[in-house]
XYZ file of C-alpha atoms in Angstrom:
403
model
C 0.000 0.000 0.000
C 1.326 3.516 -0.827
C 0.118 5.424 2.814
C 1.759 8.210 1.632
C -0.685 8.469 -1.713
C -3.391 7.167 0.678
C -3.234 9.914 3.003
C -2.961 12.857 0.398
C -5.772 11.494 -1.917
C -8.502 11.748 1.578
C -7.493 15.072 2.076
C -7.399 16.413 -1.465
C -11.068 14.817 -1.062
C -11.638 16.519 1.992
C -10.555 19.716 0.073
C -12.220 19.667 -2.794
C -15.760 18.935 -0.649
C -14.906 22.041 1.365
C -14.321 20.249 4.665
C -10.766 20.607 5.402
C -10.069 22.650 8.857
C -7.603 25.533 7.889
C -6.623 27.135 11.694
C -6.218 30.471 11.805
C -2.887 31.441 13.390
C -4.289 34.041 16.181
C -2.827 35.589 18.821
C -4.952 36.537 21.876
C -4.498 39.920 23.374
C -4.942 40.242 27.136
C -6.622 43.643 27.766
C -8.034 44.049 24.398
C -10.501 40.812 24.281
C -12.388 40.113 21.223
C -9.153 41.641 19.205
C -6.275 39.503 18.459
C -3.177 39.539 15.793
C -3.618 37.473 12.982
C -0.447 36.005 11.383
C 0.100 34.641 8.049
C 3.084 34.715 5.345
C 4.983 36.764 7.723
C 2.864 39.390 7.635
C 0.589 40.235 10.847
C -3.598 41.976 11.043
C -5.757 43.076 13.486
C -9.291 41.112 13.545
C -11.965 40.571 15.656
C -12.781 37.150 16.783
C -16.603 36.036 16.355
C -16.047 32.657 17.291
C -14.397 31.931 20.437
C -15.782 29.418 23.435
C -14.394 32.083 25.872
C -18.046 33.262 26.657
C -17.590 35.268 28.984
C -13.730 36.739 27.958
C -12.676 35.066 31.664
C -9.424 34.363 29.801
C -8.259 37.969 29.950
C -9.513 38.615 33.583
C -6.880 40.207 35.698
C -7.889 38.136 38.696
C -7.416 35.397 36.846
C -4.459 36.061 35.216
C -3.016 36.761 38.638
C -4.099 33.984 40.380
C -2.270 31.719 37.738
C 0.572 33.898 38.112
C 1.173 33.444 41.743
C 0.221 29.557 41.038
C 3.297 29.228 38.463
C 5.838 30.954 41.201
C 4.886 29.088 43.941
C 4.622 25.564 42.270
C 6.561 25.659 39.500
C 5.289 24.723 35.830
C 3.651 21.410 35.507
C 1.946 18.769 37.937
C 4.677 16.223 38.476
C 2.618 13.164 37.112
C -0.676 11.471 37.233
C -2.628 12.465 40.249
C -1.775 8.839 41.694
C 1.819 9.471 41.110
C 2.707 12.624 42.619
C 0.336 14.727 40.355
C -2.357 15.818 42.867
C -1.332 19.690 43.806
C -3.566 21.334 47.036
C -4.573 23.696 43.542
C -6.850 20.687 42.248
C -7.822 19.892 45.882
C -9.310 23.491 45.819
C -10.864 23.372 42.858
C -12.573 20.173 42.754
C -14.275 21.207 46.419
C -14.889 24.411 44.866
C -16.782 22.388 41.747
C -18.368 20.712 44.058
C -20.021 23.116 45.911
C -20.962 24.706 42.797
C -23.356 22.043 41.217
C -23.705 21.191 45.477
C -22.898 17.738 45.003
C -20.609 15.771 47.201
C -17.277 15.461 45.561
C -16.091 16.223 42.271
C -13.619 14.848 39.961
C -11.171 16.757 37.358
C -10.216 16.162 34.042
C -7.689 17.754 31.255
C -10.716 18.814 28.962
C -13.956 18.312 28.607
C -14.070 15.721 26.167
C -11.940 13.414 28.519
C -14.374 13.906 31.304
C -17.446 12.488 29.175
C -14.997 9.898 27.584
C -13.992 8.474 31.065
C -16.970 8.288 33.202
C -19.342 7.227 30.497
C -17.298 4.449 28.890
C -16.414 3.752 32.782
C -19.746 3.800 34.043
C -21.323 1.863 30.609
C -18.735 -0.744 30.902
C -18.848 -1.474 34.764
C -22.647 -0.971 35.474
C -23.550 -4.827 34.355
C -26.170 -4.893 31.420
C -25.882 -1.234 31.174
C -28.375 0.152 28.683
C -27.493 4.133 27.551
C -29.979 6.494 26.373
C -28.261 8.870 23.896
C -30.095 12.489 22.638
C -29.108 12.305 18.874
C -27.092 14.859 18.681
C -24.713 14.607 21.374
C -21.585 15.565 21.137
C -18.591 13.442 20.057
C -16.865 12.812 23.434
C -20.058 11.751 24.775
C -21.144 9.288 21.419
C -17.448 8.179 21.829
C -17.307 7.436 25.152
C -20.790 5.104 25.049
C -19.343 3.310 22.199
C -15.787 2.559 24.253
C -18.151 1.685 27.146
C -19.719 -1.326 24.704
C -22.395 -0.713 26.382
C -26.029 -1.104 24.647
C -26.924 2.066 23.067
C -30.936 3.355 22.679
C -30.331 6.863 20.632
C -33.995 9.050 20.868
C -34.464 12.115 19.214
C -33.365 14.972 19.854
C -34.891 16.654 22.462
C -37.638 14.726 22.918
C -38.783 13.263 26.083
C -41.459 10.878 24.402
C -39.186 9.392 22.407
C -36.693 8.568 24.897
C -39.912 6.892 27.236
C -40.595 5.258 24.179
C -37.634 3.415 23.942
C -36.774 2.862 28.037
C -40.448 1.612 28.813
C -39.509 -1.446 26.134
C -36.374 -2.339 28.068
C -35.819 -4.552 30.550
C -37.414 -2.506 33.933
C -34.387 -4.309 36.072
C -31.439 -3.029 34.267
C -28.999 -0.340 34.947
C -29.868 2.775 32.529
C -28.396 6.186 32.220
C -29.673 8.774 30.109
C -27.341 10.935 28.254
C -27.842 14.526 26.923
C -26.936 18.317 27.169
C -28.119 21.432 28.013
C -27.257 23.910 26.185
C -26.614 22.277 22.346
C -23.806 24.155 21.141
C -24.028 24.256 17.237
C -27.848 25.209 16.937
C -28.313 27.159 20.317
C -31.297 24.908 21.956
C -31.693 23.961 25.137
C -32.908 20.428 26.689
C -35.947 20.529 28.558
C -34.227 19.085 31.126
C -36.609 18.745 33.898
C -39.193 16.469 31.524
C -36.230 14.099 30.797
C -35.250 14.030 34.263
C -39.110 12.941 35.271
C -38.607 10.087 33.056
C -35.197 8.726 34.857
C -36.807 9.039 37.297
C -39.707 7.158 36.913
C -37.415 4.287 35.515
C -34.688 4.280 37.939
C -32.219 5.371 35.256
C -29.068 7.676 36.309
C -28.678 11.075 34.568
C -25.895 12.274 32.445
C -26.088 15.898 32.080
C -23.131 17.756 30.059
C -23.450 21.216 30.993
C -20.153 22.307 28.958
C -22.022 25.896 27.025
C -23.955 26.498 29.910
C -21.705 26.715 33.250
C -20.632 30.225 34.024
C -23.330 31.634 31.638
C -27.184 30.212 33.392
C -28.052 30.140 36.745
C -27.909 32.328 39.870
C -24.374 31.334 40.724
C -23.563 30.048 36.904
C -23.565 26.165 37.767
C -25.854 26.158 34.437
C -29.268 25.200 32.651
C -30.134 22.685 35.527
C -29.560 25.444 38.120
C -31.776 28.039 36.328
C -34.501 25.958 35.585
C -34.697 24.898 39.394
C -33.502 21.424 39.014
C -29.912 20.808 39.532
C -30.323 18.820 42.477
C -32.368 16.059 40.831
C -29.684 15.444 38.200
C -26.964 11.962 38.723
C -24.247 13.226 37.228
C -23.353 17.091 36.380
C -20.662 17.278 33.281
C -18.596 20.573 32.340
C -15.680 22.384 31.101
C -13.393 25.307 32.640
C -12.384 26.045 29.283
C -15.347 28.255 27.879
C -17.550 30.354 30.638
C -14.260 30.015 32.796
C -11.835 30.664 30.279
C -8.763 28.334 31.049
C -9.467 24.851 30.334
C -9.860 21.181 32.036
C -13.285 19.469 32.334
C -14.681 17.922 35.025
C -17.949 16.059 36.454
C -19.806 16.417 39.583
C -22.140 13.649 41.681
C -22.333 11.713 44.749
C -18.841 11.155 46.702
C -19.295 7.407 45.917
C -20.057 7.538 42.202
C -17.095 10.448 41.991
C -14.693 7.635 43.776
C -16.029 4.931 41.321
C -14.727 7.061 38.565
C -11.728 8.170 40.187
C -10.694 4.114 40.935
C -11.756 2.798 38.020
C -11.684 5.507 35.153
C -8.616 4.923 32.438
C -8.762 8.153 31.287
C -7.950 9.602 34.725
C -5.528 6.942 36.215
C -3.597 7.487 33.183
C -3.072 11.140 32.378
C -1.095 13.624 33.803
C -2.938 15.992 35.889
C -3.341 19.622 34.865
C -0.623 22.191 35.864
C -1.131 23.813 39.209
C -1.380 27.122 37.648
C -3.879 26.132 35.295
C -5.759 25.218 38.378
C -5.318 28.368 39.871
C -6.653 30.134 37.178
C -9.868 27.982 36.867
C -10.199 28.305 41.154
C -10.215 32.029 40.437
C -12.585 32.553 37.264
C -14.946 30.489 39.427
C -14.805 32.266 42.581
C -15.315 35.391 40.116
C -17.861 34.186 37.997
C -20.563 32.646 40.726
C -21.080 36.311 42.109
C -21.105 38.201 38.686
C -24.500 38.509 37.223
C -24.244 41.407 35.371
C -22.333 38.948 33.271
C -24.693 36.687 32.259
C -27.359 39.437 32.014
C -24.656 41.153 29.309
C -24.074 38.140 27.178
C -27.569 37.325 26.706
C -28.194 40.880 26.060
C -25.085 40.582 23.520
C -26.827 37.816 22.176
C -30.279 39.008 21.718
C -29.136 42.167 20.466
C -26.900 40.597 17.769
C -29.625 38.146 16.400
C -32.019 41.372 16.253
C -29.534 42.977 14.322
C -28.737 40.054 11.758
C -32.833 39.701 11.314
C -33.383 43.339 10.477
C -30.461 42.833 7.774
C -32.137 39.741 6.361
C -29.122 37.500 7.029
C -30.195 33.683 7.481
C -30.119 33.749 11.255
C -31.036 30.054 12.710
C -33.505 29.893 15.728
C -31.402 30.129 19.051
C -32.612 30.653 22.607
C -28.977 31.003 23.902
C -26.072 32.680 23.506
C -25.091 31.006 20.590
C -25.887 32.805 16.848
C -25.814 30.569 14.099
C -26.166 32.030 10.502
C -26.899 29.266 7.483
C -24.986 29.260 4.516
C -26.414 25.150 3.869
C -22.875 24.578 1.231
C -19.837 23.473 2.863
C -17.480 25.483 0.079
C -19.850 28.274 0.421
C -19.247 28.536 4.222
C -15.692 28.142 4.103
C -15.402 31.063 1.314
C -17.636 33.343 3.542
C -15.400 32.630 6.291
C -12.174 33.460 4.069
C -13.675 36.650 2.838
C -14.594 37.954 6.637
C -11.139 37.647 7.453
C -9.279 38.583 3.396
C -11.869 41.623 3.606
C -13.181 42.729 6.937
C -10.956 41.188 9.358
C -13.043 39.440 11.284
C -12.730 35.823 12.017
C -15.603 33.134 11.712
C -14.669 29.932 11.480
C -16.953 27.923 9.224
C -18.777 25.019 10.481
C -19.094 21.986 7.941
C -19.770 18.563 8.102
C -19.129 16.555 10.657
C -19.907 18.292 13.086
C -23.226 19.543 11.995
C -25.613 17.732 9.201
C -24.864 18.264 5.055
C -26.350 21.044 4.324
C -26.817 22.816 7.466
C -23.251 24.347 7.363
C -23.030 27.284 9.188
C -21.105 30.599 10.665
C -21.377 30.015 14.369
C -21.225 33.241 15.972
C -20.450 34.007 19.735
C -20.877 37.611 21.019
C -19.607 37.989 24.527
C -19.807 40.757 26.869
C -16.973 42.429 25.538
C -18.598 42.936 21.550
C -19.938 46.221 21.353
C -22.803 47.974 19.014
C -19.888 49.385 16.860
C -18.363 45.746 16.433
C -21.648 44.245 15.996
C -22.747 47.055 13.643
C -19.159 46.303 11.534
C -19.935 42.522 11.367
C -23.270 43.075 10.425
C -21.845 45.083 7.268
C -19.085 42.612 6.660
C -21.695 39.991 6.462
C -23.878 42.038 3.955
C -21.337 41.958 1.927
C -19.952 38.757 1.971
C -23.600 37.313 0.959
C -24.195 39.794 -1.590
C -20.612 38.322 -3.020
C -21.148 34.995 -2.897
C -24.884 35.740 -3.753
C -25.845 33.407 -0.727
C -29.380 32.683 0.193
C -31.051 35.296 2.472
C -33.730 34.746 4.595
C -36.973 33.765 3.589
Protein backbone atom coordinates (compact mmCIF):
# COMPACT_ATOMS: atom_id res chain seq x y z
CA UNK A 1 0.00 0.00 0.00
CA UNK A 2 1.33 3.52 -0.83
CA UNK A 3 0.12 5.42 2.81
CA UNK A 4 1.76 8.21 1.63
CA UNK A 5 -0.69 8.47 -1.71
CA UNK A 6 -3.39 7.17 0.68
CA UNK A 7 -3.23 9.91 3.00
CA UNK A 8 -2.96 12.86 0.40
CA UNK A 9 -5.77 11.49 -1.92
CA UNK A 10 -8.50 11.75 1.58
CA UNK A 11 -7.49 15.07 2.08
CA UNK A 12 -7.40 16.41 -1.46
CA UNK A 13 -11.07 14.82 -1.06
CA UNK A 14 -11.64 16.52 1.99
CA UNK A 15 -10.56 19.72 0.07
CA UNK A 16 -12.22 19.67 -2.79
CA UNK A 17 -15.76 18.93 -0.65
CA UNK A 18 -14.91 22.04 1.37
CA UNK A 19 -14.32 20.25 4.66
CA UNK A 20 -10.77 20.61 5.40
CA UNK A 21 -10.07 22.65 8.86
CA UNK A 22 -7.60 25.53 7.89
CA UNK A 23 -6.62 27.13 11.69
CA UNK A 24 -6.22 30.47 11.81
CA UNK A 25 -2.89 31.44 13.39
CA UNK A 26 -4.29 34.04 16.18
CA UNK A 27 -2.83 35.59 18.82
CA UNK A 28 -4.95 36.54 21.88
CA UNK A 29 -4.50 39.92 23.37
CA UNK A 30 -4.94 40.24 27.14
CA UNK A 31 -6.62 43.64 27.77
CA UNK A 32 -8.03 44.05 24.40
CA UNK A 33 -10.50 40.81 24.28
CA UNK A 34 -12.39 40.11 21.22
CA UNK A 35 -9.15 41.64 19.20
CA UNK A 36 -6.27 39.50 18.46
CA UNK A 37 -3.18 39.54 15.79
CA UNK A 38 -3.62 37.47 12.98
CA UNK A 39 -0.45 36.01 11.38
CA UNK A 40 0.10 34.64 8.05
CA UNK A 41 3.08 34.72 5.35
CA UNK A 42 4.98 36.76 7.72
CA UNK A 43 2.86 39.39 7.64
CA UNK A 44 0.59 40.23 10.85
CA UNK A 45 -3.60 41.98 11.04
CA UNK A 46 -5.76 43.08 13.49
CA UNK A 47 -9.29 41.11 13.55
CA UNK A 48 -11.96 40.57 15.66
CA UNK A 49 -12.78 37.15 16.78
CA UNK A 50 -16.60 36.04 16.36
CA UNK A 51 -16.05 32.66 17.29
CA UNK A 52 -14.40 31.93 20.44
CA UNK A 53 -15.78 29.42 23.44
CA UNK A 54 -14.39 32.08 25.87
CA UNK A 55 -18.05 33.26 26.66
CA UNK A 56 -17.59 35.27 28.98
CA UNK A 57 -13.73 36.74 27.96
CA UNK A 58 -12.68 35.07 31.66
CA UNK A 59 -9.42 34.36 29.80
CA UNK A 60 -8.26 37.97 29.95
CA UNK A 61 -9.51 38.61 33.58
CA UNK A 62 -6.88 40.21 35.70
CA UNK A 63 -7.89 38.14 38.70
CA UNK A 64 -7.42 35.40 36.85
CA UNK A 65 -4.46 36.06 35.22
CA UNK A 66 -3.02 36.76 38.64
CA UNK A 67 -4.10 33.98 40.38
CA UNK A 68 -2.27 31.72 37.74
CA UNK A 69 0.57 33.90 38.11
CA UNK A 70 1.17 33.44 41.74
CA UNK A 71 0.22 29.56 41.04
CA UNK A 72 3.30 29.23 38.46
CA UNK A 73 5.84 30.95 41.20
CA UNK A 74 4.89 29.09 43.94
CA UNK A 75 4.62 25.56 42.27
CA UNK A 76 6.56 25.66 39.50
CA UNK A 77 5.29 24.72 35.83
CA UNK A 78 3.65 21.41 35.51
CA UNK A 79 1.95 18.77 37.94
CA UNK A 80 4.68 16.22 38.48
CA UNK A 81 2.62 13.16 37.11
CA UNK A 82 -0.68 11.47 37.23
CA UNK A 83 -2.63 12.46 40.25
CA UNK A 84 -1.78 8.84 41.69
CA UNK A 85 1.82 9.47 41.11
CA UNK A 86 2.71 12.62 42.62
CA UNK A 87 0.34 14.73 40.35
CA UNK A 88 -2.36 15.82 42.87
CA UNK A 89 -1.33 19.69 43.81
CA UNK A 90 -3.57 21.33 47.04
CA UNK A 91 -4.57 23.70 43.54
CA UNK A 92 -6.85 20.69 42.25
CA UNK A 93 -7.82 19.89 45.88
CA UNK A 94 -9.31 23.49 45.82
CA UNK A 95 -10.86 23.37 42.86
CA UNK A 96 -12.57 20.17 42.75
CA UNK A 97 -14.28 21.21 46.42
CA UNK A 98 -14.89 24.41 44.87
CA UNK A 99 -16.78 22.39 41.75
CA UNK A 100 -18.37 20.71 44.06
CA UNK A 101 -20.02 23.12 45.91
CA UNK A 102 -20.96 24.71 42.80
CA UNK A 103 -23.36 22.04 41.22
CA UNK A 104 -23.70 21.19 45.48
CA UNK A 105 -22.90 17.74 45.00
CA UNK A 106 -20.61 15.77 47.20
CA UNK A 107 -17.28 15.46 45.56
CA UNK A 108 -16.09 16.22 42.27
CA UNK A 109 -13.62 14.85 39.96
CA UNK A 110 -11.17 16.76 37.36
CA UNK A 111 -10.22 16.16 34.04
CA UNK A 112 -7.69 17.75 31.25
CA UNK A 113 -10.72 18.81 28.96
CA UNK A 114 -13.96 18.31 28.61
CA UNK A 115 -14.07 15.72 26.17
CA UNK A 116 -11.94 13.41 28.52
CA UNK A 117 -14.37 13.91 31.30
CA UNK A 118 -17.45 12.49 29.17
CA UNK A 119 -15.00 9.90 27.58
CA UNK A 120 -13.99 8.47 31.07
CA UNK A 121 -16.97 8.29 33.20
CA UNK A 122 -19.34 7.23 30.50
CA UNK A 123 -17.30 4.45 28.89
CA UNK A 124 -16.41 3.75 32.78
CA UNK A 125 -19.75 3.80 34.04
CA UNK A 126 -21.32 1.86 30.61
CA UNK A 127 -18.74 -0.74 30.90
CA UNK A 128 -18.85 -1.47 34.76
CA UNK A 129 -22.65 -0.97 35.47
CA UNK A 130 -23.55 -4.83 34.35
CA UNK A 131 -26.17 -4.89 31.42
CA UNK A 132 -25.88 -1.23 31.17
CA UNK A 133 -28.38 0.15 28.68
CA UNK A 134 -27.49 4.13 27.55
CA UNK A 135 -29.98 6.49 26.37
CA UNK A 136 -28.26 8.87 23.90
CA UNK A 137 -30.10 12.49 22.64
CA UNK A 138 -29.11 12.30 18.87
CA UNK A 139 -27.09 14.86 18.68
CA UNK A 140 -24.71 14.61 21.37
CA UNK A 141 -21.59 15.57 21.14
CA UNK A 142 -18.59 13.44 20.06
CA UNK A 143 -16.86 12.81 23.43
CA UNK A 144 -20.06 11.75 24.78
CA UNK A 145 -21.14 9.29 21.42
CA UNK A 146 -17.45 8.18 21.83
CA UNK A 147 -17.31 7.44 25.15
CA UNK A 148 -20.79 5.10 25.05
CA UNK A 149 -19.34 3.31 22.20
CA UNK A 150 -15.79 2.56 24.25
CA UNK A 151 -18.15 1.68 27.15
CA UNK A 152 -19.72 -1.33 24.70
CA UNK A 153 -22.40 -0.71 26.38
CA UNK A 154 -26.03 -1.10 24.65
CA UNK A 155 -26.92 2.07 23.07
CA UNK A 156 -30.94 3.35 22.68
CA UNK A 157 -30.33 6.86 20.63
CA UNK A 158 -34.00 9.05 20.87
CA UNK A 159 -34.46 12.11 19.21
CA UNK A 160 -33.36 14.97 19.85
CA UNK A 161 -34.89 16.65 22.46
CA UNK A 162 -37.64 14.73 22.92
CA UNK A 163 -38.78 13.26 26.08
CA UNK A 164 -41.46 10.88 24.40
CA UNK A 165 -39.19 9.39 22.41
CA UNK A 166 -36.69 8.57 24.90
CA UNK A 167 -39.91 6.89 27.24
CA UNK A 168 -40.60 5.26 24.18
CA UNK A 169 -37.63 3.42 23.94
CA UNK A 170 -36.77 2.86 28.04
CA UNK A 171 -40.45 1.61 28.81
CA UNK A 172 -39.51 -1.45 26.13
CA UNK A 173 -36.37 -2.34 28.07
CA UNK A 174 -35.82 -4.55 30.55
CA UNK A 175 -37.41 -2.51 33.93
CA UNK A 176 -34.39 -4.31 36.07
CA UNK A 177 -31.44 -3.03 34.27
CA UNK A 178 -29.00 -0.34 34.95
CA UNK A 179 -29.87 2.77 32.53
CA UNK A 180 -28.40 6.19 32.22
CA UNK A 181 -29.67 8.77 30.11
CA UNK A 182 -27.34 10.93 28.25
CA UNK A 183 -27.84 14.53 26.92
CA UNK A 184 -26.94 18.32 27.17
CA UNK A 185 -28.12 21.43 28.01
CA UNK A 186 -27.26 23.91 26.19
CA UNK A 187 -26.61 22.28 22.35
CA UNK A 188 -23.81 24.15 21.14
CA UNK A 189 -24.03 24.26 17.24
CA UNK A 190 -27.85 25.21 16.94
CA UNK A 191 -28.31 27.16 20.32
CA UNK A 192 -31.30 24.91 21.96
CA UNK A 193 -31.69 23.96 25.14
CA UNK A 194 -32.91 20.43 26.69
CA UNK A 195 -35.95 20.53 28.56
CA UNK A 196 -34.23 19.08 31.13
CA UNK A 197 -36.61 18.75 33.90
CA UNK A 198 -39.19 16.47 31.52
CA UNK A 199 -36.23 14.10 30.80
CA UNK A 200 -35.25 14.03 34.26
CA UNK A 201 -39.11 12.94 35.27
CA UNK A 202 -38.61 10.09 33.06
CA UNK A 203 -35.20 8.73 34.86
CA UNK A 204 -36.81 9.04 37.30
CA UNK A 205 -39.71 7.16 36.91
CA UNK A 206 -37.41 4.29 35.52
CA UNK A 207 -34.69 4.28 37.94
CA UNK A 208 -32.22 5.37 35.26
CA UNK A 209 -29.07 7.68 36.31
CA UNK A 210 -28.68 11.08 34.57
CA UNK A 211 -25.89 12.27 32.44
CA UNK A 212 -26.09 15.90 32.08
CA UNK A 213 -23.13 17.76 30.06
CA UNK A 214 -23.45 21.22 30.99
CA UNK A 215 -20.15 22.31 28.96
CA UNK A 216 -22.02 25.90 27.03
CA UNK A 217 -23.95 26.50 29.91
CA UNK A 218 -21.70 26.72 33.25
CA UNK A 219 -20.63 30.22 34.02
CA UNK A 220 -23.33 31.63 31.64
CA UNK A 221 -27.18 30.21 33.39
CA UNK A 222 -28.05 30.14 36.75
CA UNK A 223 -27.91 32.33 39.87
CA UNK A 224 -24.37 31.33 40.72
CA UNK A 225 -23.56 30.05 36.90
CA UNK A 226 -23.56 26.17 37.77
CA UNK A 227 -25.85 26.16 34.44
CA UNK A 228 -29.27 25.20 32.65
CA UNK A 229 -30.13 22.69 35.53
CA UNK A 230 -29.56 25.44 38.12
CA UNK A 231 -31.78 28.04 36.33
CA UNK A 232 -34.50 25.96 35.59
CA UNK A 233 -34.70 24.90 39.39
CA UNK A 234 -33.50 21.42 39.01
CA UNK A 235 -29.91 20.81 39.53
CA UNK A 236 -30.32 18.82 42.48
CA UNK A 237 -32.37 16.06 40.83
CA UNK A 238 -29.68 15.44 38.20
CA UNK A 239 -26.96 11.96 38.72
CA UNK A 240 -24.25 13.23 37.23
CA UNK A 241 -23.35 17.09 36.38
CA UNK A 242 -20.66 17.28 33.28
CA UNK A 243 -18.60 20.57 32.34
CA UNK A 244 -15.68 22.38 31.10
CA UNK A 245 -13.39 25.31 32.64
CA UNK A 246 -12.38 26.05 29.28
CA UNK A 247 -15.35 28.26 27.88
CA UNK A 248 -17.55 30.35 30.64
CA UNK A 249 -14.26 30.01 32.80
CA UNK A 250 -11.84 30.66 30.28
CA UNK A 251 -8.76 28.33 31.05
CA UNK A 252 -9.47 24.85 30.33
CA UNK A 253 -9.86 21.18 32.04
CA UNK A 254 -13.29 19.47 32.33
CA UNK A 255 -14.68 17.92 35.03
CA UNK A 256 -17.95 16.06 36.45
CA UNK A 257 -19.81 16.42 39.58
CA UNK A 258 -22.14 13.65 41.68
CA UNK A 259 -22.33 11.71 44.75
CA UNK A 260 -18.84 11.15 46.70
CA UNK A 261 -19.30 7.41 45.92
CA UNK A 262 -20.06 7.54 42.20
CA UNK A 263 -17.09 10.45 41.99
CA UNK A 264 -14.69 7.63 43.78
CA UNK A 265 -16.03 4.93 41.32
CA UNK A 266 -14.73 7.06 38.56
CA UNK A 267 -11.73 8.17 40.19
CA UNK A 268 -10.69 4.11 40.94
CA UNK A 269 -11.76 2.80 38.02
CA UNK A 270 -11.68 5.51 35.15
CA UNK A 271 -8.62 4.92 32.44
CA UNK A 272 -8.76 8.15 31.29
CA UNK A 273 -7.95 9.60 34.72
CA UNK A 274 -5.53 6.94 36.22
CA UNK A 275 -3.60 7.49 33.18
CA UNK A 276 -3.07 11.14 32.38
CA UNK A 277 -1.10 13.62 33.80
CA UNK A 278 -2.94 15.99 35.89
CA UNK A 279 -3.34 19.62 34.87
CA UNK A 280 -0.62 22.19 35.86
CA UNK A 281 -1.13 23.81 39.21
CA UNK A 282 -1.38 27.12 37.65
CA UNK A 283 -3.88 26.13 35.30
CA UNK A 284 -5.76 25.22 38.38
CA UNK A 285 -5.32 28.37 39.87
CA UNK A 286 -6.65 30.13 37.18
CA UNK A 287 -9.87 27.98 36.87
CA UNK A 288 -10.20 28.31 41.15
CA UNK A 289 -10.21 32.03 40.44
CA UNK A 290 -12.59 32.55 37.26
CA UNK A 291 -14.95 30.49 39.43
CA UNK A 292 -14.80 32.27 42.58
CA UNK A 293 -15.31 35.39 40.12
CA UNK A 294 -17.86 34.19 38.00
CA UNK A 295 -20.56 32.65 40.73
CA UNK A 296 -21.08 36.31 42.11
CA UNK A 297 -21.10 38.20 38.69
CA UNK A 298 -24.50 38.51 37.22
CA UNK A 299 -24.24 41.41 35.37
CA UNK A 300 -22.33 38.95 33.27
CA UNK A 301 -24.69 36.69 32.26
CA UNK A 302 -27.36 39.44 32.01
CA UNK A 303 -24.66 41.15 29.31
CA UNK A 304 -24.07 38.14 27.18
CA UNK A 305 -27.57 37.32 26.71
CA UNK A 306 -28.19 40.88 26.06
CA UNK A 307 -25.08 40.58 23.52
CA UNK A 308 -26.83 37.82 22.18
CA UNK A 309 -30.28 39.01 21.72
CA UNK A 310 -29.14 42.17 20.47
CA UNK A 311 -26.90 40.60 17.77
CA UNK A 312 -29.62 38.15 16.40
CA UNK A 313 -32.02 41.37 16.25
CA UNK A 314 -29.53 42.98 14.32
CA UNK A 315 -28.74 40.05 11.76
CA UNK A 316 -32.83 39.70 11.31
CA UNK A 317 -33.38 43.34 10.48
CA UNK A 318 -30.46 42.83 7.77
CA UNK A 319 -32.14 39.74 6.36
CA UNK A 320 -29.12 37.50 7.03
CA UNK A 321 -30.19 33.68 7.48
CA UNK A 322 -30.12 33.75 11.26
CA UNK A 323 -31.04 30.05 12.71
CA UNK A 324 -33.50 29.89 15.73
CA UNK A 325 -31.40 30.13 19.05
CA UNK A 326 -32.61 30.65 22.61
CA UNK A 327 -28.98 31.00 23.90
CA UNK A 328 -26.07 32.68 23.51
CA UNK A 329 -25.09 31.01 20.59
CA UNK A 330 -25.89 32.80 16.85
CA UNK A 331 -25.81 30.57 14.10
CA UNK A 332 -26.17 32.03 10.50
CA UNK A 333 -26.90 29.27 7.48
CA UNK A 334 -24.99 29.26 4.52
CA UNK A 335 -26.41 25.15 3.87
CA UNK A 336 -22.87 24.58 1.23
CA UNK A 337 -19.84 23.47 2.86
CA UNK A 338 -17.48 25.48 0.08
CA UNK A 339 -19.85 28.27 0.42
CA UNK A 340 -19.25 28.54 4.22
CA UNK A 341 -15.69 28.14 4.10
CA UNK A 342 -15.40 31.06 1.31
CA UNK A 343 -17.64 33.34 3.54
CA UNK A 344 -15.40 32.63 6.29
CA UNK A 345 -12.17 33.46 4.07
CA UNK A 346 -13.67 36.65 2.84
CA UNK A 347 -14.59 37.95 6.64
CA UNK A 348 -11.14 37.65 7.45
CA UNK A 349 -9.28 38.58 3.40
CA UNK A 350 -11.87 41.62 3.61
CA UNK A 351 -13.18 42.73 6.94
CA UNK A 352 -10.96 41.19 9.36
CA UNK A 353 -13.04 39.44 11.28
CA UNK A 354 -12.73 35.82 12.02
CA UNK A 355 -15.60 33.13 11.71
CA UNK A 356 -14.67 29.93 11.48
CA UNK A 357 -16.95 27.92 9.22
CA UNK A 358 -18.78 25.02 10.48
CA UNK A 359 -19.09 21.99 7.94
CA UNK A 360 -19.77 18.56 8.10
CA UNK A 361 -19.13 16.55 10.66
CA UNK A 362 -19.91 18.29 13.09
CA UNK A 363 -23.23 19.54 11.99
CA UNK A 364 -25.61 17.73 9.20
CA UNK A 365 -24.86 18.26 5.06
CA UNK A 366 -26.35 21.04 4.32
CA UNK A 367 -26.82 22.82 7.47
CA UNK A 368 -23.25 24.35 7.36
CA UNK A 369 -23.03 27.28 9.19
CA UNK A 370 -21.10 30.60 10.67
CA UNK A 371 -21.38 30.01 14.37
CA UNK A 372 -21.23 33.24 15.97
CA UNK A 373 -20.45 34.01 19.74
CA UNK A 374 -20.88 37.61 21.02
CA UNK A 375 -19.61 37.99 24.53
CA UNK A 376 -19.81 40.76 26.87
CA UNK A 377 -16.97 42.43 25.54
CA UNK A 378 -18.60 42.94 21.55
CA UNK A 379 -19.94 46.22 21.35
CA UNK A 380 -22.80 47.97 19.01
CA UNK A 381 -19.89 49.39 16.86
CA UNK A 382 -18.36 45.75 16.43
CA UNK A 383 -21.65 44.24 16.00
CA UNK A 384 -22.75 47.05 13.64
CA UNK A 385 -19.16 46.30 11.53
CA UNK A 386 -19.94 42.52 11.37
CA UNK A 387 -23.27 43.07 10.42
CA UNK A 388 -21.85 45.08 7.27
CA UNK A 389 -19.09 42.61 6.66
CA UNK A 390 -21.69 39.99 6.46
CA UNK A 391 -23.88 42.04 3.96
CA UNK A 392 -21.34 41.96 1.93
CA UNK A 393 -19.95 38.76 1.97
CA UNK A 394 -23.60 37.31 0.96
CA UNK A 395 -24.19 39.79 -1.59
CA UNK A 396 -20.61 38.32 -3.02
CA UNK A 397 -21.15 35.00 -2.90
CA UNK A 398 -24.88 35.74 -3.75
CA UNK A 399 -25.84 33.41 -0.73
CA UNK A 400 -29.38 32.68 0.19
CA UNK A 401 -31.05 35.30 2.47
CA UNK A 402 -33.73 34.75 4.59
CA UNK A 403 -36.97 33.77 3.59
Amino acid sequence: MDYQQFFSDNLASMKKAGNYRVFANLEREAGAYPKAKFREGGQESPVTVWCSNDYLGQGQNPEVIAAMHEALDACGAGAGGTRNISGTNHYHVLLEQELAALHQREAALLFTSGYVANMTALSTLGMRLPGCLIYSDAWNHNSMIEGIRHSRAEKRVFKHNDPADLERLISADDPDAPKIVVFESVYSMDGDIAPIGEILDICERYNALSYLDEVHAVGMYGPTGAGVAERDGVMDRVSVMQGTLAKGFGVVGGYIAASADLIDYVRSFGNGFIFTTSMPPAVAAGALASIRYVKGAQHLRDQHQERARTLMGKLEAAGLPVMPSVSHIVPVLVGDATMCKQASDMLMDRHNIYVQPINYPTVPLGTERLRITPSPLHTDEMMDVLVAALTDVWSGLSLKWAA
